[in-house]
mmCIF file of C-alpha atoms and ligand atoms in Angstrom:
data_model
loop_
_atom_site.group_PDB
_atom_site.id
_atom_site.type_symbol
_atom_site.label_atom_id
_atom_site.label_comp_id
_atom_site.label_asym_id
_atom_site.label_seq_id
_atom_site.Cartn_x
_atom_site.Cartn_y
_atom_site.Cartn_z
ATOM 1 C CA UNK A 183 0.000 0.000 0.000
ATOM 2 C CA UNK A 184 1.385 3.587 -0.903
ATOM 3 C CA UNK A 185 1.790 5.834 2.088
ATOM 4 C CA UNK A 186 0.977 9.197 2.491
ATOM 5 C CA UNK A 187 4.359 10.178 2.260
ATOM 6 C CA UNK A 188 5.218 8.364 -1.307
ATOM 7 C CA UNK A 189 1.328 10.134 -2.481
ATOM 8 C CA UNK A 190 2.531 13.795 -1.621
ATOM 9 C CA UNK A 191 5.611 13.483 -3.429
ATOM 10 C CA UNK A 192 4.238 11.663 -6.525
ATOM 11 C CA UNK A 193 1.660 14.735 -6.005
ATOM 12 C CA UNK A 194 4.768 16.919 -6.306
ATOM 13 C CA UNK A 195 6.249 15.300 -8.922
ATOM 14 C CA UNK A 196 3.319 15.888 -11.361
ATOM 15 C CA UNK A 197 2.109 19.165 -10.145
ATOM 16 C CA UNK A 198 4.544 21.211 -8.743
ATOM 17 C CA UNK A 199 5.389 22.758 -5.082
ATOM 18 C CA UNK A 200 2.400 22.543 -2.312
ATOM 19 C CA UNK A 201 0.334 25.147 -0.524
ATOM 20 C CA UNK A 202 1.250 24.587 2.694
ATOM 21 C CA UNK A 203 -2.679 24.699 3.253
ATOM 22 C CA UNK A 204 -3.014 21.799 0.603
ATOM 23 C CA UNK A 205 -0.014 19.870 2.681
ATOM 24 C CA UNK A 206 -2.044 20.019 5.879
ATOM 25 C CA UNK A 207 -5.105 19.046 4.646
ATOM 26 C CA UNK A 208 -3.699 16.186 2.817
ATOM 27 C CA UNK A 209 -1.919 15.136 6.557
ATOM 28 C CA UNK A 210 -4.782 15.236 8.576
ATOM 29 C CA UNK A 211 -8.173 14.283 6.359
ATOM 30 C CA UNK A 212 -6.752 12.290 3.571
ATOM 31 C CA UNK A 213 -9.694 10.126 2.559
ATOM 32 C CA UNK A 214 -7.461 6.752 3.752
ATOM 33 C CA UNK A 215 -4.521 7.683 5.139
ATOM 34 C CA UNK A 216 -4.721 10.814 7.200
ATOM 35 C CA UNK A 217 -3.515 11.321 10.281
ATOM 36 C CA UNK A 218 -7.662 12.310 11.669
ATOM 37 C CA UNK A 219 -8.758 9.554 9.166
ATOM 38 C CA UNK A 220 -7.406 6.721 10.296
ATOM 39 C CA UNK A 221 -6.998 6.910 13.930
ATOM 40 C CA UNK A 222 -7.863 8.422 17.373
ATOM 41 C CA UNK A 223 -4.868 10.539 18.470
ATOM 42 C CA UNK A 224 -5.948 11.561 21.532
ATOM 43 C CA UNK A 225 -4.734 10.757 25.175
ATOM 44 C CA UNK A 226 -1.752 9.604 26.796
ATOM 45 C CA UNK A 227 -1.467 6.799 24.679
ATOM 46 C CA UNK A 228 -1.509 8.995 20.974
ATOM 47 C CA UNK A 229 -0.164 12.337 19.992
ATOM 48 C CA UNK A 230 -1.756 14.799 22.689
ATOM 49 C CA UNK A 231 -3.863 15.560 25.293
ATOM 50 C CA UNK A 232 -6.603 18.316 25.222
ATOM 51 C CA UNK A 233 -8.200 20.057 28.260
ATOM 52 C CA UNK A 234 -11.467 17.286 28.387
ATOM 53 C CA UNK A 235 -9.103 14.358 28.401
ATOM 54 C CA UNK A 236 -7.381 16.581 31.475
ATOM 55 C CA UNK A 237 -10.288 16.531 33.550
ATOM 56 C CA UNK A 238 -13.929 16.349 33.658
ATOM 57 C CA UNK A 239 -14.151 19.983 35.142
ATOM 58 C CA UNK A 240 -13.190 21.453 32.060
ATOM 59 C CA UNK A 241 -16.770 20.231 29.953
ATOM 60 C CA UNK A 242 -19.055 20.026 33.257
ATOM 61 C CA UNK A 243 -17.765 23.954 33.349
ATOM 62 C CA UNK A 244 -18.758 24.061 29.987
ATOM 63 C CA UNK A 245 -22.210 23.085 29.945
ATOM 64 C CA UNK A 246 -22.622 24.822 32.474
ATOM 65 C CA UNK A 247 -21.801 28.362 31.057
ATOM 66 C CA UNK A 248 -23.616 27.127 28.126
ATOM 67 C CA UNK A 249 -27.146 25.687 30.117
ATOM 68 C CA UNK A 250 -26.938 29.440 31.806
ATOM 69 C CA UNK A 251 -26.770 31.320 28.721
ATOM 70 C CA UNK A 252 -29.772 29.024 27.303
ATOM 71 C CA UNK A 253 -31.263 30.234 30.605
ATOM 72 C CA UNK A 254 -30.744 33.986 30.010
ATOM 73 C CA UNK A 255 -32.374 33.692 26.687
ATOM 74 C CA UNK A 256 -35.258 32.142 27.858
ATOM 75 C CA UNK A 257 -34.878 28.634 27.720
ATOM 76 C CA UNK A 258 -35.466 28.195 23.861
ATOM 77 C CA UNK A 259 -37.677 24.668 23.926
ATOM 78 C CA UNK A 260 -36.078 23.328 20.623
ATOM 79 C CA UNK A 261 -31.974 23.994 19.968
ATOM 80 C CA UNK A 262 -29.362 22.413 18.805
ATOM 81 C CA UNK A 263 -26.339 21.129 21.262
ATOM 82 C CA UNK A 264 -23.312 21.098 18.864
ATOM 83 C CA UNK A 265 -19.554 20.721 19.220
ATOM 84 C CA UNK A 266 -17.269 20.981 16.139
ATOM 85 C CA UNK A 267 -14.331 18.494 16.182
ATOM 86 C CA UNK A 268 -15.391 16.776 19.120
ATOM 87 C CA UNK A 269 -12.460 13.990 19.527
ATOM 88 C CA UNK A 270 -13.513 11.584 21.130
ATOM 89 C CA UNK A 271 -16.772 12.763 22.121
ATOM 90 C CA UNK A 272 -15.693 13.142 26.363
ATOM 91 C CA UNK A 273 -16.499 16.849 26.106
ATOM 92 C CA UNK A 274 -19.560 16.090 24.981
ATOM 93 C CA UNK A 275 -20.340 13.493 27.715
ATOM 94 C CA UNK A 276 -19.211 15.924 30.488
ATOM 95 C CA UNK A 277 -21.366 18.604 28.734
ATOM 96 C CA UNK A 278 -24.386 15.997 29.009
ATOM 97 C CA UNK A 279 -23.690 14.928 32.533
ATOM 98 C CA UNK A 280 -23.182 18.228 34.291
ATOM 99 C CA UNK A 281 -26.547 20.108 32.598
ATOM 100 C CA UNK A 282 -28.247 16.858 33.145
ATOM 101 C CA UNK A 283 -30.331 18.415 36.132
ATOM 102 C CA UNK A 284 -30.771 21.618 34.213
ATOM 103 C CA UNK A 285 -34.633 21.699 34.037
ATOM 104 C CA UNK A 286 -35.845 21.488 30.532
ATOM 105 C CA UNK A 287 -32.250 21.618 29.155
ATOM 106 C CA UNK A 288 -31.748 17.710 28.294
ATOM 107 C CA UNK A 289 -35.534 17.723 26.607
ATOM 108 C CA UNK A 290 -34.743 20.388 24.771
ATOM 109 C CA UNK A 291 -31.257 19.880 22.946
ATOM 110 C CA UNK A 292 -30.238 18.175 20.119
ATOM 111 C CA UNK A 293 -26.993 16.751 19.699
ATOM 112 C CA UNK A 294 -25.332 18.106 16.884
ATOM 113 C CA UNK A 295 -21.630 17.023 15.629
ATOM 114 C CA UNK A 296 -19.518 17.928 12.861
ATOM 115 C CA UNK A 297 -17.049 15.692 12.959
ATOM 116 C CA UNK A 298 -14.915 14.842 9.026
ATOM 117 C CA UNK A 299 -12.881 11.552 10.455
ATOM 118 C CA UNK A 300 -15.140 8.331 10.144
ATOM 119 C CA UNK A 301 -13.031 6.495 12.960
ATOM 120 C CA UNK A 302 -13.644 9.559 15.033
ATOM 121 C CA UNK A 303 -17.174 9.355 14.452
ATOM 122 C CA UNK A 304 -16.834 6.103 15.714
ATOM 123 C CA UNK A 305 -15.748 6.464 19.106
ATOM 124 C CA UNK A 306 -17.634 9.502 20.039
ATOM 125 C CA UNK A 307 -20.679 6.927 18.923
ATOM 126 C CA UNK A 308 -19.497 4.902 21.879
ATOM 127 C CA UNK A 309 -19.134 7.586 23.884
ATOM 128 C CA UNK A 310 -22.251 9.103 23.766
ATOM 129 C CA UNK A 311 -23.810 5.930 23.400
ATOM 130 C CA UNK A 312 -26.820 6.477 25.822
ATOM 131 C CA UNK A 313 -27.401 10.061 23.789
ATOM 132 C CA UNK A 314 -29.398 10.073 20.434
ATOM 133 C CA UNK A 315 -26.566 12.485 18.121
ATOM 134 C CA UNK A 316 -26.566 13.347 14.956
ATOM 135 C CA UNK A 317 -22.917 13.531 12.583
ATOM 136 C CA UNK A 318 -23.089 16.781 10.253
ATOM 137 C CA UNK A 319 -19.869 17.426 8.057
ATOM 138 C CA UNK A 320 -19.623 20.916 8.198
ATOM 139 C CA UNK A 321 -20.697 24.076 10.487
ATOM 140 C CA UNK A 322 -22.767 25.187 7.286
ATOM 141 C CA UNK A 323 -24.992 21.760 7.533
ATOM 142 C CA UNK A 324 -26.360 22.792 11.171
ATOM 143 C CA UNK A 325 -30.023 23.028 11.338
ATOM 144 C CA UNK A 326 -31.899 26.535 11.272
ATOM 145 C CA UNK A 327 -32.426 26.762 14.984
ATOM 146 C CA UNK A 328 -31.116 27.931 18.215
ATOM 147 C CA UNK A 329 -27.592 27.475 18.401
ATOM 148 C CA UNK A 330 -25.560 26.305 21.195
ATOM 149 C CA UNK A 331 -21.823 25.256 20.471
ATOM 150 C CA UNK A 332 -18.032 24.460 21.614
ATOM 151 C CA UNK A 333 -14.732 24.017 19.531
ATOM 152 C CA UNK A 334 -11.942 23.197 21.196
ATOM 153 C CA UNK A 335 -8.661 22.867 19.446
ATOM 154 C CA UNK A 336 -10.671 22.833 16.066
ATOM 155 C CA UNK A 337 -9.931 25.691 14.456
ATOM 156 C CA UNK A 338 -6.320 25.138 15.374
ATOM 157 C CA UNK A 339 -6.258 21.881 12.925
ATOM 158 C CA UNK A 340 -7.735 23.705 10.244
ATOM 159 C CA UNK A 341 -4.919 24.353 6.775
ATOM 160 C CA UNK A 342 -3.251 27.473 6.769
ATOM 161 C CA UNK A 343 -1.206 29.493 4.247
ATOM 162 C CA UNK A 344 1.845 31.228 4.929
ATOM 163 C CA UNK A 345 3.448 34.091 3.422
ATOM 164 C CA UNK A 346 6.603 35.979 3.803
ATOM 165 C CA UNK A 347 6.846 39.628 3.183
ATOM 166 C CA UNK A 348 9.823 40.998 0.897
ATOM 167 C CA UNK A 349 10.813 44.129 -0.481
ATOM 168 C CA UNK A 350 9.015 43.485 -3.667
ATOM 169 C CA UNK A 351 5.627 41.927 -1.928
ATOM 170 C CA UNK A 352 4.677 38.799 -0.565
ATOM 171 C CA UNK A 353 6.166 35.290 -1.351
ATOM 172 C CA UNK A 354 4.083 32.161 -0.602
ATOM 173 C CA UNK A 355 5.261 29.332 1.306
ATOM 174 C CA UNK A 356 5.127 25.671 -0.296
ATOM 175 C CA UNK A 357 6.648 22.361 0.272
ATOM 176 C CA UNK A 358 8.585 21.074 -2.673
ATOM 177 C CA UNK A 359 10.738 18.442 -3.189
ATOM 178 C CA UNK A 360 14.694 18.588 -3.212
ATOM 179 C CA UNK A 361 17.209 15.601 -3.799
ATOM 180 C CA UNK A 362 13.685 13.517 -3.208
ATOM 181 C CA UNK A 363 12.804 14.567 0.005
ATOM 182 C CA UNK A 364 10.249 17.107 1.364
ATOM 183 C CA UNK A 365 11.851 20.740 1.715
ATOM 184 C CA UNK A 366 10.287 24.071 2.398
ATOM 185 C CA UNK A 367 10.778 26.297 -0.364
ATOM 186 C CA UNK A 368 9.130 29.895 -1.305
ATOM 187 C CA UNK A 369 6.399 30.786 -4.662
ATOM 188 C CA UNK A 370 6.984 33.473 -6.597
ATOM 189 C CA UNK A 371 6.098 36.731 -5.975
ATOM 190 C CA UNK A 372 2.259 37.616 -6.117
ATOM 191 C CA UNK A 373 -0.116 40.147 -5.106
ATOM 192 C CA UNK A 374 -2.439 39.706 -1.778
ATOM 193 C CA UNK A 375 -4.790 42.282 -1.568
ATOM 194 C CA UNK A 376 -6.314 40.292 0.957
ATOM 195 C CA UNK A 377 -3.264 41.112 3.263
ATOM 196 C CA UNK A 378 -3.108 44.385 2.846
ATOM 197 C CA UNK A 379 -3.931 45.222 6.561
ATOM 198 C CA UNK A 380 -0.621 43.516 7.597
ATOM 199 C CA UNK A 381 1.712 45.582 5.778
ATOM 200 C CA UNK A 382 1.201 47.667 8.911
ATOM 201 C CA UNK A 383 2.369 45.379 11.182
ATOM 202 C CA UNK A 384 5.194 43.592 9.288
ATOM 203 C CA UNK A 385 8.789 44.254 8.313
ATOM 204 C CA UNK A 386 10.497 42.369 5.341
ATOM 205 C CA UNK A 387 10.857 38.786 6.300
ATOM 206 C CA UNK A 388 8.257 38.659 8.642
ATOM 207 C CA UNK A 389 5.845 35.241 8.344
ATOM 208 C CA UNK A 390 2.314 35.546 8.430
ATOM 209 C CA UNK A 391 -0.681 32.781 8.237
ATOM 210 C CA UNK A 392 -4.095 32.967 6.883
ATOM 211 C CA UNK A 393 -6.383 30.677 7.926
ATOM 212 C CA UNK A 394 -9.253 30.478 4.930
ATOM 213 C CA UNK A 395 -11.335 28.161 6.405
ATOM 214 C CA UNK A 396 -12.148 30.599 9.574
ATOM 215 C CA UNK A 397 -14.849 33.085 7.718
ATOM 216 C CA UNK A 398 -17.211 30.496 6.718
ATOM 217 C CA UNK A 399 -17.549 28.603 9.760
ATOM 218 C CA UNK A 400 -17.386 31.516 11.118
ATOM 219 C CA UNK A 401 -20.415 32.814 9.274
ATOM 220 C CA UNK A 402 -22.246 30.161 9.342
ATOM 221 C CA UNK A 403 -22.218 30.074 13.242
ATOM 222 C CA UNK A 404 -23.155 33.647 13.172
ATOM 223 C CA UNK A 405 -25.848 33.669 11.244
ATOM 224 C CA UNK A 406 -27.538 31.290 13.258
ATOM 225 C CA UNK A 407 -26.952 32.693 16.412
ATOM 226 C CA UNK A 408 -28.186 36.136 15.494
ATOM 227 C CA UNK A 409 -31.063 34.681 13.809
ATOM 228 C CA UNK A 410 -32.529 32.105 16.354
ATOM 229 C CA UNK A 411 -30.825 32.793 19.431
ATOM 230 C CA UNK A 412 -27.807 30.775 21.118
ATOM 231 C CA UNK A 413 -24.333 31.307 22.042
ATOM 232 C CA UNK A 414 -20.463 29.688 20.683
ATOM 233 C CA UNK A 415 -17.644 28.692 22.779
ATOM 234 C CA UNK A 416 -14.666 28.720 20.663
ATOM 235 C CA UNK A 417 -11.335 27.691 22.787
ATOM 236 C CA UNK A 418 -8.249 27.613 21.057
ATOM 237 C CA UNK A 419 -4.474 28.248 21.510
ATOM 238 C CA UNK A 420 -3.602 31.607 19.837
ATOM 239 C CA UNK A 421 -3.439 34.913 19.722
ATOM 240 C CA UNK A 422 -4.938 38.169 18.132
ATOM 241 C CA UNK A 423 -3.076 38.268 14.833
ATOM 242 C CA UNK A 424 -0.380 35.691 14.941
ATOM 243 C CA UNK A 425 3.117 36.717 13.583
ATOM 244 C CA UNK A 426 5.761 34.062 11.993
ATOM 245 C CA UNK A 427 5.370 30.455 11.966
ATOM 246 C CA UNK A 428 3.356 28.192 14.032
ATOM 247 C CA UNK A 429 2.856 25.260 12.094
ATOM 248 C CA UNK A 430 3.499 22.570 14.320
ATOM 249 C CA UNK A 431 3.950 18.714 14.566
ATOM 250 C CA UNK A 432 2.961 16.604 17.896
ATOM 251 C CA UNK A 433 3.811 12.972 17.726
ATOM 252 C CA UNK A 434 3.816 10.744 21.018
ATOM 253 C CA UNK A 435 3.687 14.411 22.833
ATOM 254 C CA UNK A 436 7.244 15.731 21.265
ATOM 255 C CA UNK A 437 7.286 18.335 18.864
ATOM 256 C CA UNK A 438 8.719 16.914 15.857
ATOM 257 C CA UNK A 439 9.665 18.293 12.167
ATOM 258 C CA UNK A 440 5.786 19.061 10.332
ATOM 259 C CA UNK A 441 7.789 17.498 7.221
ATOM 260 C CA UNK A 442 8.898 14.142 8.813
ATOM 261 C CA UNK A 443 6.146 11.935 8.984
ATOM 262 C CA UNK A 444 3.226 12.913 7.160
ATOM 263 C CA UNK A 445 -0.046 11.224 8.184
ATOM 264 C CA UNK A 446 1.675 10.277 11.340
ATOM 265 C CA UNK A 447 1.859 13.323 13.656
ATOM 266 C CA UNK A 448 -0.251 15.939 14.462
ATOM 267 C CA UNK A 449 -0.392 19.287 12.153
ATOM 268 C CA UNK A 450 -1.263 22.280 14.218
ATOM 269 C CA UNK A 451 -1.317 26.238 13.782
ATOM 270 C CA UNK A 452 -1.784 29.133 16.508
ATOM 271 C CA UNK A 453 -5.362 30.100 15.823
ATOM 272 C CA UNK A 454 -5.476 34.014 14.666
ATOM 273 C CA UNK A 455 -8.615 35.374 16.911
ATOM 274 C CA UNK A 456 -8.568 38.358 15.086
ATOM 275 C CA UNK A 457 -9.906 36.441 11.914
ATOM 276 C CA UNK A 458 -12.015 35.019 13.929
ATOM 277 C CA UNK A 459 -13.441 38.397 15.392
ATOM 278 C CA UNK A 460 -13.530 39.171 11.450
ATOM 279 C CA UNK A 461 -16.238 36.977 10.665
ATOM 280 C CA UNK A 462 -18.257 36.668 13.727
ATOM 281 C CA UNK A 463 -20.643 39.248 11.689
ATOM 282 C CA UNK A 464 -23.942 39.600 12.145
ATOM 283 C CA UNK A 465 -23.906 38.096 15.642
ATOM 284 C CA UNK A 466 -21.084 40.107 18.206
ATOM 285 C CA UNK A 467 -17.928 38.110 19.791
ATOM 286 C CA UNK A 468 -16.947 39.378 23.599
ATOM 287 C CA UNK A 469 -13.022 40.020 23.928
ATOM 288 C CA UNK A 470 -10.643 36.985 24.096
ATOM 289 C CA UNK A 471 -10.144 35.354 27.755
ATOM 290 C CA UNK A 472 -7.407 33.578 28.953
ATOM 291 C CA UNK A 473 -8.424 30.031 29.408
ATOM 292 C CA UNK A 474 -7.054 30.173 32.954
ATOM 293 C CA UNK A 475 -9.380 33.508 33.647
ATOM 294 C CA UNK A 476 -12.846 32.049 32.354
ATOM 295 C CA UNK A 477 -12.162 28.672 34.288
ATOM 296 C CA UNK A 478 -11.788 30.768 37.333
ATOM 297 C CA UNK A 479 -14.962 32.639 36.843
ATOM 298 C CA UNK A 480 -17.298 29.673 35.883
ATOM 299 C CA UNK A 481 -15.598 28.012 39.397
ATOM 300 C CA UNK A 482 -13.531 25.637 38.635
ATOM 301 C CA UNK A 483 -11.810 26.004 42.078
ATOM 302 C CA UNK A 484 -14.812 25.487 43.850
ATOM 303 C CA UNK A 485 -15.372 22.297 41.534
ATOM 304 C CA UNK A 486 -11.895 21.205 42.074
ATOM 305 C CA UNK A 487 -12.439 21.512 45.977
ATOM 306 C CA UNK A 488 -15.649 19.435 46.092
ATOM 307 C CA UNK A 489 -14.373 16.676 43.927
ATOM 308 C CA UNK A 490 -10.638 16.507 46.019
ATOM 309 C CA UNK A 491 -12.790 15.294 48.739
ATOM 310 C CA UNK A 492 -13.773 12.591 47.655
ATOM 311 C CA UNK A 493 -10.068 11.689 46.682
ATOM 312 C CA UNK A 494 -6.876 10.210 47.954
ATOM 313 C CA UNK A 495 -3.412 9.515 47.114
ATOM 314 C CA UNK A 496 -2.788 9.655 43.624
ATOM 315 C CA UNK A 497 -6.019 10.509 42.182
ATOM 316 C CA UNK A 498 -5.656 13.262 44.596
ATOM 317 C CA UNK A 499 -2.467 14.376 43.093
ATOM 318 C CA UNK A 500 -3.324 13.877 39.120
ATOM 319 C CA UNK A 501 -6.644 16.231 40.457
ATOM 320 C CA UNK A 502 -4.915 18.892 41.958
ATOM 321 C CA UNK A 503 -2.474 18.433 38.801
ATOM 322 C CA UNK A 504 -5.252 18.804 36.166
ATOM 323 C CA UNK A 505 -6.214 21.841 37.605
ATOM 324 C CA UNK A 506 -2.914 23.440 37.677
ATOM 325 C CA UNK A 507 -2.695 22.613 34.049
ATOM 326 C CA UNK A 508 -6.008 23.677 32.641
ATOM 327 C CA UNK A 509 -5.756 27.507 34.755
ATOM 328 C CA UNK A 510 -2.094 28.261 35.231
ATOM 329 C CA UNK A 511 -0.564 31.068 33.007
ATOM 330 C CA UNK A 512 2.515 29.243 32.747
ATOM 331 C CA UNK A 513 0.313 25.797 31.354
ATOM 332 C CA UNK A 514 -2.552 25.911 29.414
ATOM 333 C CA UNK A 515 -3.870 29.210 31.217
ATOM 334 C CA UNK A 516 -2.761 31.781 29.048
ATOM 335 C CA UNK A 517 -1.788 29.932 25.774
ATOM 336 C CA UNK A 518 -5.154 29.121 25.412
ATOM 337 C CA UNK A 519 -7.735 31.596 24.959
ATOM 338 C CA UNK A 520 -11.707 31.875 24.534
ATOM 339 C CA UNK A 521 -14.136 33.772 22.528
ATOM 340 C CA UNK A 522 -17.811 33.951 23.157
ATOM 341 C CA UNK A 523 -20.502 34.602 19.759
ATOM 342 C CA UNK A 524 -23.895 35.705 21.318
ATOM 343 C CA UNK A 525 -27.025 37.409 18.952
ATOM 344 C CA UNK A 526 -26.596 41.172 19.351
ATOM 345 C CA UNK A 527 -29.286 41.784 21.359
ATOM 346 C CA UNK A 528 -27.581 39.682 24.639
ATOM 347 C CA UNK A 529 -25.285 39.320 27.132
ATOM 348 C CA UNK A 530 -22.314 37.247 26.637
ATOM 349 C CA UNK A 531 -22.033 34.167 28.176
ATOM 350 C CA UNK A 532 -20.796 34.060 31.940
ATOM 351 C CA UNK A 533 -16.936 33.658 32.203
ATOM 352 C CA UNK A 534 -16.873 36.236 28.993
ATOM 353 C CA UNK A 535 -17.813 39.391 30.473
ATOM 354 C CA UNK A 536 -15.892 42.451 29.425
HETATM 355 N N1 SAH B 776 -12.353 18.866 20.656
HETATM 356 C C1 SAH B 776 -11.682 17.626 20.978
HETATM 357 C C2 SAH B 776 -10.730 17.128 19.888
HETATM 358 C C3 SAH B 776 -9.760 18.092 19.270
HETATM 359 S S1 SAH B 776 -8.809 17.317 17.981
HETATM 360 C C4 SAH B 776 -10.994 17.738 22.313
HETATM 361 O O1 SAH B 776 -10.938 18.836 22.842
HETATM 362 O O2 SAH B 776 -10.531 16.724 22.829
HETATM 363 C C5 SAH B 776 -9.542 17.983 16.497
HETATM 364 C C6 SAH B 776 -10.869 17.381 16.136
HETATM 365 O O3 SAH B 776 -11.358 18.075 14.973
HETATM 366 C C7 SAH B 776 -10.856 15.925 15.741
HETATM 367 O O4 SAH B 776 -12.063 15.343 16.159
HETATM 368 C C8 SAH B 776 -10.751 15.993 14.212
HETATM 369 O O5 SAH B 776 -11.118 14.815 13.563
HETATM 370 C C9 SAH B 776 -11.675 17.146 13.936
HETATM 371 N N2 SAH B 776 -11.458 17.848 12.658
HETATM 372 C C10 SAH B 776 -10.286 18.317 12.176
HETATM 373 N N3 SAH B 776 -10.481 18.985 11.022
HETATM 374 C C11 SAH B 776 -11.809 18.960 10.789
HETATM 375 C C12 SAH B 776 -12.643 19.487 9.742
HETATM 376 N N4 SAH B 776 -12.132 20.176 8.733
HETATM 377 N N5 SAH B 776 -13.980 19.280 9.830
HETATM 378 C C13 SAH B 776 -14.510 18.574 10.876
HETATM 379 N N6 SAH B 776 -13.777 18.061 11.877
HETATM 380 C C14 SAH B 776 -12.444 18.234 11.840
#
């Protein structure tokens, strides 16, 4: 059987250089051998660990903020529950545990994911196995009601483009193939009116990413929202316009070279929340929050005291641990950051106050 490695450089071959956008895509959702496509990557066991497989604070926190925005718009009696890239589906289950004695809530949601690995699909079936769920393969496919959502660490697996700025305008980024192996090499020079706002912040040689695939989830999230009412979590490391290169490869939890293995580690980018402000039109975003800061005012410490007591030894110590890792700055507490969508006519979602 041809591996993925062997396909991108016959694609090479015959076509010339990749978008680095078209390399990432082909890594992680390849129809058969993708790195999303063919496995579950998740835990200690795979590539990485995200903030649900932490703990179980971190999606009964969640629902929660989610149930009491639901609340503060009135308790809409039919809405849609969705998560985009939901892993293995343990978000989900946390979501569905902790708003379980939410009057009304339960009765009222349906369980929306959009989820574009079929083995994925598969295990957040046997997660949720208890929950009636429906698979949708893009944001765009949700149903025309009340909206209430989480990503995390989904837009940050989404293909990006890179660009560097020179004297004579902006060169794209590509993979290409020297002596036979993979190499990063540079296009030609072409305009990009679409980048004209960062010739303000850029100096020749700079890096910059664009992230395509932002606006029309984006939209489609927002239209929703402002149309029928709900609210989006997104959560996602990143910053408010990224500068240079943050393409990234995780394999077995070690950084490794995004050229090496393709199909077998993790591709990653920093997500830019200022493109993601940019299409949160015609609902409104709230300001981005330090992961650390919303967990703190949803109450995670609270949480974290109640459950320690029912804990000893080392379950005590992995809790306490978890914690430490999903609020403190120099963890996942101030990489990670979240922005709220709400309809225009609301308040944001606790946790996301100004
Ligand atoms: N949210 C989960 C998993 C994050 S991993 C958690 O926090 O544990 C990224 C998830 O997004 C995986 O489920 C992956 O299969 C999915 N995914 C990646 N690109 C996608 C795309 N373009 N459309 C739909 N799902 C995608």
């Amino acid at each position: 059987m041809i591996d993925l490695l062997d396909h991108i450089k016959a694609q090479i071959s015959a076509n010339g250089p990749m978008r680095i956008d078209e390399y990432m895509a082909t890594c992680l959702l390849h129809p058969t051998l993708g790195y999303y496509t063919t496995r579950d990557p998740l835990g200690a066991q795979g590539d990485f660990v995200t903030a649900p497989e932490i703990s179980q604070m971190f999606g009964e926190l969640i629902g929660l903020c989610l149930a009491q925005t639901w609340l503060a718009q009135g308790g809409p009696k039919s809405f849609t529950l969705a998560e985009l890239g939901p892993g293995r589906g343990t978000l989900m289950a946390d979501i569905l545990r902790a708003t379980s004695n939410v009057p009304g809530f339960a009765d009222a949601a349906e369980i929306a994911l959009v989820e574009a690995s079929p083995k994925l699909r598969d295990v957040q079936a046997a997660t949720l196995t208890n929950h009636k769920v429906t698979w949708f393969d893009t944001a765009d496919a949700l149903p025309d009601q009340p909206l209430y959502l989480v990503a995390n660490e989904f837009f940050d697996a989404l293909p990006i483009r890179q660009f560097i700025r020179t004297s004579q305008g902006w060169r794209e980024r590509q993979v290409g193939l020297t002596d036979g192996a993979l190499g990063f090499g540079l296009g030609p020079m072409s305009p990009q009116p679409a980048l004209a706002h960062r010739l303000e912040d850029t100096a020749d040689g700079d890096l910059i990413e664009d992230c395509a695939q932002i606006a029309p989830v984006m939209q489609a999230l927002s239209a929703r929202i402002e149309t029928h009412g709900g609210a989006a979590l997104i959560i996602d490391y990143g910053d408010w316009r990224s500068l240079g290169d943050t393409l990234q490869a995780l394999r077995a939890h070690e950084q490794t070279d995004p050229l090496a293995a393709p199909g077998d580690c993790d591709l990653t980018a920093h997500v830019d929340f200022e493109q993601l402000a940019a299409a949160a039109t015609p609902a409104q975003h709230t300001r981005i929050t330090p992961q650390g800061v919303f967990l703190e005012r949803l109450g995670i410490t609270q949480r974290a005291q109640v459950l320690a007591k029912t804990m000893t030894g080392p379950t005590l110590e992995t809790h306490i641990a978890a914690h430490r890792r999903l609020t403190h700055p120099s963890e996942m507490g101030n990489l990670f950051k979240v922005m709220g969508l709400y309809p225009t006519t609301q308040t944001p979602p606790p946790g996301l106050e100004p």
